[in-house]
JSON list of C-alpha atoms in Angstrom, two decimals:
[
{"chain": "A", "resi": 1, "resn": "UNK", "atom": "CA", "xyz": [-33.50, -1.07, 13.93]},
{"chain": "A", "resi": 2, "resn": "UNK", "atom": "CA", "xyz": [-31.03, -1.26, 16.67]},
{"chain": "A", "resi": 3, "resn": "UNK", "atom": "CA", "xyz": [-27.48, 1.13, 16.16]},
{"chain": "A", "resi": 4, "resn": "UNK", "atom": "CA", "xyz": [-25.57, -1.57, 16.21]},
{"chain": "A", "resi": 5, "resn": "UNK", "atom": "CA", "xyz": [-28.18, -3.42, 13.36]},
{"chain": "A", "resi": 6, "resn": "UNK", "atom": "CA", "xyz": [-27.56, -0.57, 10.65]},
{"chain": "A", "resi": 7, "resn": "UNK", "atom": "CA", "xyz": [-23.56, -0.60, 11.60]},
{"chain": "A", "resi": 8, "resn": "UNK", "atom": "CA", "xyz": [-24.31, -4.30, 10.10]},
{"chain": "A", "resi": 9, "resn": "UNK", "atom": "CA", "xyz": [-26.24, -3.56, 7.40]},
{"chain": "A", "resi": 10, "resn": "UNK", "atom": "CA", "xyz": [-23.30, -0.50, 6.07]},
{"chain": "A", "resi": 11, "resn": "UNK", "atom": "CA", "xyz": [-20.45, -3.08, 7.03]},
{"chain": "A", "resi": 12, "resn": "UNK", "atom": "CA", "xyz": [-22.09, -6.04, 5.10]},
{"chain": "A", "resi": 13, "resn": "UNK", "atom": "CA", "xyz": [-22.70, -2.98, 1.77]},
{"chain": "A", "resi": 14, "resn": "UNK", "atom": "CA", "xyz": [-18.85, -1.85, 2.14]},
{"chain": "A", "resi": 15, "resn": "UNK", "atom": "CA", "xyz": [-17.86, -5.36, 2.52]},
{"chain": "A", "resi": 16, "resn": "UNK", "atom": "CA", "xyz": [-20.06, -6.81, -0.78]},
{"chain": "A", "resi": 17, "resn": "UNK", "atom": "CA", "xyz": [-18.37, -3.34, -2.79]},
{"chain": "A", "resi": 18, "resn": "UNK", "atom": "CA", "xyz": [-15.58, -3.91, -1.94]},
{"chain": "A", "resi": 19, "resn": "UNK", "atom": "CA", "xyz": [-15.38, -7.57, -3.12]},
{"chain": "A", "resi": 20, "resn": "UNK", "atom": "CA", "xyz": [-17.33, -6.85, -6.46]},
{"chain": "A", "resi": 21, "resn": "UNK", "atom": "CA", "xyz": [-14.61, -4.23, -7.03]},
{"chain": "A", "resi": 22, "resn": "UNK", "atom": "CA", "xyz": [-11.80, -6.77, -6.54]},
{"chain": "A", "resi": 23, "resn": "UNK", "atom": "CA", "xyz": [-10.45, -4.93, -3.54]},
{"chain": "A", "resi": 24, "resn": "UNK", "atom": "CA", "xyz": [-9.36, -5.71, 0.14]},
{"chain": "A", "resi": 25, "resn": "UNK", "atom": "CA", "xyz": [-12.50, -4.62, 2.66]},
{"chain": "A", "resi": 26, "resn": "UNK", "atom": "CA", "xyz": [-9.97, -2.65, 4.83]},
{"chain": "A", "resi": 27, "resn": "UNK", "atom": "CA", "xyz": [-8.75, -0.89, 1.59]},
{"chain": "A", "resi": 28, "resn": "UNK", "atom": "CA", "xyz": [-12.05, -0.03, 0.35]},
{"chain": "A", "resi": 29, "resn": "UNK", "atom": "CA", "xyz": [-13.20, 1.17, 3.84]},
{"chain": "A", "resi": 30, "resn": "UNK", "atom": "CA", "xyz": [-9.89, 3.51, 3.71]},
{"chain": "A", "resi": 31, "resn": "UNK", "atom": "CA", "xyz": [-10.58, 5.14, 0.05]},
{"chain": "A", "resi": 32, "resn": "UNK", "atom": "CA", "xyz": [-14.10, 5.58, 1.70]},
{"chain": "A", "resi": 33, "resn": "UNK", "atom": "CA", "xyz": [-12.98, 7.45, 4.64]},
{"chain": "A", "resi": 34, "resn": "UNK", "atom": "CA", "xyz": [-10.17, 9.60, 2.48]},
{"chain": "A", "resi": 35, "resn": "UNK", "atom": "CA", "xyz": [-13.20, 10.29, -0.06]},
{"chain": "A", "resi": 36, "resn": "UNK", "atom": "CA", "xyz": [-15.38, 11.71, 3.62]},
{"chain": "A", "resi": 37, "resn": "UNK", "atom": "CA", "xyz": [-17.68, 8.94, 3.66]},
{"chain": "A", "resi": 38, "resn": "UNK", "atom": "CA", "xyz": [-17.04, 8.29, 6.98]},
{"chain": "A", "resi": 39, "resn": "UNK", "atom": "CA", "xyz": [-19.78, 5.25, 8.49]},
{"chain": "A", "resi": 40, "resn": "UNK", "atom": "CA", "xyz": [-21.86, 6.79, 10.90]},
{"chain": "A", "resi": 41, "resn": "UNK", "atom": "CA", "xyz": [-21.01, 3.63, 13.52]},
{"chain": "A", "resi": 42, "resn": "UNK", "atom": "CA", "xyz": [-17.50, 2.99, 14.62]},
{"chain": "A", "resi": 43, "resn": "UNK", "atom": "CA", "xyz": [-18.38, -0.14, 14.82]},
{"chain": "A", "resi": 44, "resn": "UNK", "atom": "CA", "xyz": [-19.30, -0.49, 11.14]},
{"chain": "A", "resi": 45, "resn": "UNK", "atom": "CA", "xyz": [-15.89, 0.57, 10.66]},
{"chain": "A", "resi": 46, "resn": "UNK", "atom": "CA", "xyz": [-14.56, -2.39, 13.43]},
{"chain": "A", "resi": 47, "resn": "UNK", "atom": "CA", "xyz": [-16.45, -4.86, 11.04]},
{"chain": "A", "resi": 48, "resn": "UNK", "atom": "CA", "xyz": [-14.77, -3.94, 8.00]},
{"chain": "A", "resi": 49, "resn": "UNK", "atom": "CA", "xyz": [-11.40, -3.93, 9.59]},
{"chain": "A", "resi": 50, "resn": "UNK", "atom": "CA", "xyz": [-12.23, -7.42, 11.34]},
{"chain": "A", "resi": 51, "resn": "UNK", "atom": "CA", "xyz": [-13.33, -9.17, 8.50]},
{"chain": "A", "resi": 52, "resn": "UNK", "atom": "CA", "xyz": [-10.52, -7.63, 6.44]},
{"chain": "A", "resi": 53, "resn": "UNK", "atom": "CA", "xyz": [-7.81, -8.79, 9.14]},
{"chain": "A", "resi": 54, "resn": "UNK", "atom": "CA", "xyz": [-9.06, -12.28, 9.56]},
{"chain": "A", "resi": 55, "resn": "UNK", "atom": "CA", "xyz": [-10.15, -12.47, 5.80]},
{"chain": "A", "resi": 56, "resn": "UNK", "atom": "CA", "xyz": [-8.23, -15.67, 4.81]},
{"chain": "A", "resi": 57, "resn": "UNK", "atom": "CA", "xyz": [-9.57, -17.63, 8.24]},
{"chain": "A", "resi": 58, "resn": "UNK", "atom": "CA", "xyz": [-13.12, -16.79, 7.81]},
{"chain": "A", "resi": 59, "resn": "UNK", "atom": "CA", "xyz": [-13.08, -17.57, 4.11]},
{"chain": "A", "resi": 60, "resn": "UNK", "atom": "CA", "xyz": [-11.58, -21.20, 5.30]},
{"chain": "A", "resi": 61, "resn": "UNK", "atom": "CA", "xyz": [-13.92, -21.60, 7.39]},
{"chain": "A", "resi": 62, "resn": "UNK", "atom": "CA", "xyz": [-16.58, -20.66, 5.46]},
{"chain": "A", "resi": 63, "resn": "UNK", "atom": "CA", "xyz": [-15.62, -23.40, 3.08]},
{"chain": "A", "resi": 64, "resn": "UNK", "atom": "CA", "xyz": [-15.15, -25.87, 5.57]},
{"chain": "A", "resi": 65, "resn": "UNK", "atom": "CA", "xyz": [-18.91, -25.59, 6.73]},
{"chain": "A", "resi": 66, "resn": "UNK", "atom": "CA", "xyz": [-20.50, -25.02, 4.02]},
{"chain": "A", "resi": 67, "resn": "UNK", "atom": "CA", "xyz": [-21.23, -28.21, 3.15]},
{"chain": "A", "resi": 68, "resn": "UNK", "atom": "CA", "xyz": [-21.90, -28.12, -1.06]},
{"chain": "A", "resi": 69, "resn": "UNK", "atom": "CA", "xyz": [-21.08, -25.06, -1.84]},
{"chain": "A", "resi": 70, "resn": "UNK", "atom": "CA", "xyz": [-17.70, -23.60, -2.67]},
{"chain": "A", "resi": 71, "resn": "UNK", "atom": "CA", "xyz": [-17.51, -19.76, -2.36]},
{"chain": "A", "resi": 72, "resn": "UNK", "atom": "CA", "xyz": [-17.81, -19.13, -5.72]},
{"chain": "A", "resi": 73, "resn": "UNK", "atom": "CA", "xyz": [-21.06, -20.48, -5.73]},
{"chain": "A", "resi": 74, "resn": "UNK", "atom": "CA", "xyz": [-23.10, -19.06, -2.67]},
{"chain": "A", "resi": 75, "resn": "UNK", "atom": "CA", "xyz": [-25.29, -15.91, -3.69]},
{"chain": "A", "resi": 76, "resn": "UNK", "atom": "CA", "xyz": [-22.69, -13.06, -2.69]},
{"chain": "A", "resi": 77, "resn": "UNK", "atom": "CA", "xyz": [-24.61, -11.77, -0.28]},
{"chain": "A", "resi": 78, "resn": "UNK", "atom": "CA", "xyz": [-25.12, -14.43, 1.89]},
{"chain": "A", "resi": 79, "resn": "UNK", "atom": "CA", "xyz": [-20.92, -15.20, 1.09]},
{"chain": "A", "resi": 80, "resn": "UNK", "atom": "CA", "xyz": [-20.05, -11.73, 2.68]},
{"chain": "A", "resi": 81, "resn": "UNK", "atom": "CA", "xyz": [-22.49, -12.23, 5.22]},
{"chain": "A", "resi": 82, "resn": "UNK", "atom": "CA", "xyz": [-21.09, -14.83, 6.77]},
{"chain": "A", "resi": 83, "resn": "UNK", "atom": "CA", "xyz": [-17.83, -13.13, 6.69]},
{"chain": "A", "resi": 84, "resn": "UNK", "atom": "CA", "xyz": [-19.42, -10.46, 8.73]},
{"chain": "A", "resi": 85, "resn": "UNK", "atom": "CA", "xyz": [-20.87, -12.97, 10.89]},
{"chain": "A", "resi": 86, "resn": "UNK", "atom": "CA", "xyz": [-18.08, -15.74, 11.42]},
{"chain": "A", "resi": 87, "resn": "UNK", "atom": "CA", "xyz": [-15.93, -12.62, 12.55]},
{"chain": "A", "resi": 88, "resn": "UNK", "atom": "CA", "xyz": [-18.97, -11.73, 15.55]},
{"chain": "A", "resi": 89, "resn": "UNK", "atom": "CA", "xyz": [-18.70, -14.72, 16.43]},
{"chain": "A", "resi": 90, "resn": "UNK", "atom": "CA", "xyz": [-15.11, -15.20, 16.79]},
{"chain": "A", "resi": 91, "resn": "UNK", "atom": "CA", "xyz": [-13.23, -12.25, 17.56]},
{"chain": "A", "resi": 92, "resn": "UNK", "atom": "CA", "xyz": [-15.83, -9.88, 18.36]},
{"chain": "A", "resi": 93, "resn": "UNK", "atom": "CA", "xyz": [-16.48, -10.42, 22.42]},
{"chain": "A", "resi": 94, "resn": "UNK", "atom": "CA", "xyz": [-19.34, -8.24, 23.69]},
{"chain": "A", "resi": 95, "resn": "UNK", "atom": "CA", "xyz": [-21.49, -10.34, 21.43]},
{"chain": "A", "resi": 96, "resn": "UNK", "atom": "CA", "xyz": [-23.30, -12.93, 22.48]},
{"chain": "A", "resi": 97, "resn": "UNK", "atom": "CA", "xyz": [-23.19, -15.96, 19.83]},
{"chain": "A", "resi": 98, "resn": "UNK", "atom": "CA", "xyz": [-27.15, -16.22, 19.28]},
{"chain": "A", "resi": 99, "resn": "UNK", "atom": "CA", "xyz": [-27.18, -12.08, 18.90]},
{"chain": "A", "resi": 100, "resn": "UNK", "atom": "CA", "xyz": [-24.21, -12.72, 16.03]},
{"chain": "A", "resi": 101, "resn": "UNK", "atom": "CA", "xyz": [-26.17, -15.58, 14.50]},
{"chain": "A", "resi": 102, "resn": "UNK", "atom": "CA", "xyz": [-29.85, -13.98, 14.70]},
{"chain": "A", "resi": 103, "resn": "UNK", "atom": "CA", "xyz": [-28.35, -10.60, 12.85]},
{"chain": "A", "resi": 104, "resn": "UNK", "atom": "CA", "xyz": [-26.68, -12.39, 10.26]},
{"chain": "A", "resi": 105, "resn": "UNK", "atom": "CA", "xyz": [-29.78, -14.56, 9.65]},
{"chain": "A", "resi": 106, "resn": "UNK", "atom": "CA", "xyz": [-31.84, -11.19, 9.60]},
{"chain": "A", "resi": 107, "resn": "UNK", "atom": "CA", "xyz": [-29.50, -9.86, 7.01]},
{"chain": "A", "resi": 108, "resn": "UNK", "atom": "CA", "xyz": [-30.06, -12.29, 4.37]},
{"chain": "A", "resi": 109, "resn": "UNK", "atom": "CA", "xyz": [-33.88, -13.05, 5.30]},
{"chain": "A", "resi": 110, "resn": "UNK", "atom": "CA", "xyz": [-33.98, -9.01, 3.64]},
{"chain": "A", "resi": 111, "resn": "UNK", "atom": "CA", "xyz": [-31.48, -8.92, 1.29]},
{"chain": "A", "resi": 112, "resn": "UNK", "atom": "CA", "xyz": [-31.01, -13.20, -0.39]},
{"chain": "A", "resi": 113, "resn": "UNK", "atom": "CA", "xyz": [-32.84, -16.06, -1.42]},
{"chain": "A", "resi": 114, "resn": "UNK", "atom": "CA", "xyz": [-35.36, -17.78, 0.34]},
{"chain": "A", "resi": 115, "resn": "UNK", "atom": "CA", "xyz": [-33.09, -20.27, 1.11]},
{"chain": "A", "resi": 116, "resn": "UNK", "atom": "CA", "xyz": [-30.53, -18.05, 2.40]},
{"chain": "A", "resi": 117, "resn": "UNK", "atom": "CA", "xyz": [-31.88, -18.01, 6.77]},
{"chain": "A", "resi": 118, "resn": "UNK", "atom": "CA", "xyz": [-31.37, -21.37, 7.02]},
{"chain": "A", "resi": 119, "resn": "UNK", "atom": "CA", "xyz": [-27.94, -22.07, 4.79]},
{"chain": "A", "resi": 120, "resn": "UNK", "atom": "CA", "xyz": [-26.74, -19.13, 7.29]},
{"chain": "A", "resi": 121, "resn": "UNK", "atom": "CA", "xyz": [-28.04, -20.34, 10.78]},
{"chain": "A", "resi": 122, "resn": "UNK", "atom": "CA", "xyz": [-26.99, -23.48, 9.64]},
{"chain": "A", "resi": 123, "resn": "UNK", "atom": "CA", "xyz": [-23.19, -22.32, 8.81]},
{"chain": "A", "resi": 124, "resn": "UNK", "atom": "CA", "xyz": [-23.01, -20.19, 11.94]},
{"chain": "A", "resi": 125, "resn": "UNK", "atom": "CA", "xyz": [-24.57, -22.64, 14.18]},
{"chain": "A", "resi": 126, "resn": "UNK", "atom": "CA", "xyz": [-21.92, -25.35, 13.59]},
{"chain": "A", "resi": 127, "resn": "UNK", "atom": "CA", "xyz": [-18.59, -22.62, 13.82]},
{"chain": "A", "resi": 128, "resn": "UNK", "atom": "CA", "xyz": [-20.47, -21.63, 17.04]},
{"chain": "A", "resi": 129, "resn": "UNK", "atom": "CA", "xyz": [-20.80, -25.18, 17.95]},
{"chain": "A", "resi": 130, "resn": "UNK", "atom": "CA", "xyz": [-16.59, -25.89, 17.33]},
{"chain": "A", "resi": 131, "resn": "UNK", "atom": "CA", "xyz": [-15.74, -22.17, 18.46]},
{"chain": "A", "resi": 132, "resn": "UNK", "atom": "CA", "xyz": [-12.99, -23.07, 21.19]},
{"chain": "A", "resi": 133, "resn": "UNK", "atom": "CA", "xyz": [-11.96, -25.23, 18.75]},
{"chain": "A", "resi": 134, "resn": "UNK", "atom": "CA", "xyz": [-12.23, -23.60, 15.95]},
{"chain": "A", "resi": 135, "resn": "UNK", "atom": "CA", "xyz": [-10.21, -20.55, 18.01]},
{"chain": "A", "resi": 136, "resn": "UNK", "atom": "CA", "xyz": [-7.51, -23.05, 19.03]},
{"chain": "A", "resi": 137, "resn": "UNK", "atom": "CA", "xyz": [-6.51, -23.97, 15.76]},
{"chain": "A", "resi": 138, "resn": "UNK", "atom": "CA", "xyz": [-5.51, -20.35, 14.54]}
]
C-alpha cells in the first residue's frame, strides 16, 4: 500500500471519529495532534483539514448525487468516504480524477457493504463528470 493510500485510510478513521463523536474533522484532528498523535502523512493531515474546510459543499454535493439516499441513510463509512473523496477530486490538484475515484472505491470495497464500490464510483463519477461546473458554482 502506497504512502499516500494509508494517509487515506488514517484520514477516512479520523474523519468517521470524528463524526461519531459529534465533532468538526479539523477539531478532532487538532485534539489529536495536542494529545501527540500526530498522522504519520502530512497529507493525512491535508485531508482532514480539506474535508473539514469544504465540509458544508461536499456534504451538498453528496446529497445532490446520491440519488436515494439522504446522508443519514448511507452506511457511514461509505458517507465519510466520499467526503474524503469529493474533496480529491475537487480541491486537491496533483490528483488525477481516476486515482481519487479508484482509492475511494478501494476504501469501501475493504471496509462497507458489498454494494458500497459501485454506489461510490457511481457518486464520484458523475461530480467528476460536472467538475468545472460543479467548481463554478462555489
Amino acid at each position: 500500500m502506497s504512502a499516500r493510500s494509508k494517509a487515506r485510510k488514517r484520514a477516512l478513521d479520523l474523519v468517521f471519529a470524528a463524526e461519531a463523536r459529534g465533532r468538526a474533522p479539523g477539531e478532532f484532528l487538532d485534539e489529536q495532534l495536542v494529545s501527540g498523535e500526530r498522522p504519520s502523512n502530512d497529507y493525512t493531515v491535508e485531508l482532514v483539514k480539506g474535508v473539514d474546510a469544504h465540509l458544508p459543499r461536499i456534504d451538498e454535493l453528496i446529497t445532490a448525487y446520491a440519488e436515494g439516499w439522504t446522508l443519514d441513510r448511507m452506511p457511514a463509512v461509505d458517507r465519510n468516504v466520499l467526503r474524503l473523496g469529493i474533496f480529491e477530486l475537487l480541491w486537491v490538484d496533483d490528483v488525477p480524477d481516476p486515482v481519487a475515484m479508484s482509492e475511494a472505491v478501494a476504501l469501501v470495497r475493504e471496509l462497507s457493504t458489498d454494494e458500497s464500490p459501485n454506489f461510490v464510483n457511481g457518486v464520484l463519477a458523475h461530480i467528476a463528470r460536472d467538475k468545472e461546473q460543479v467548481l463554478s458554482e462555489q
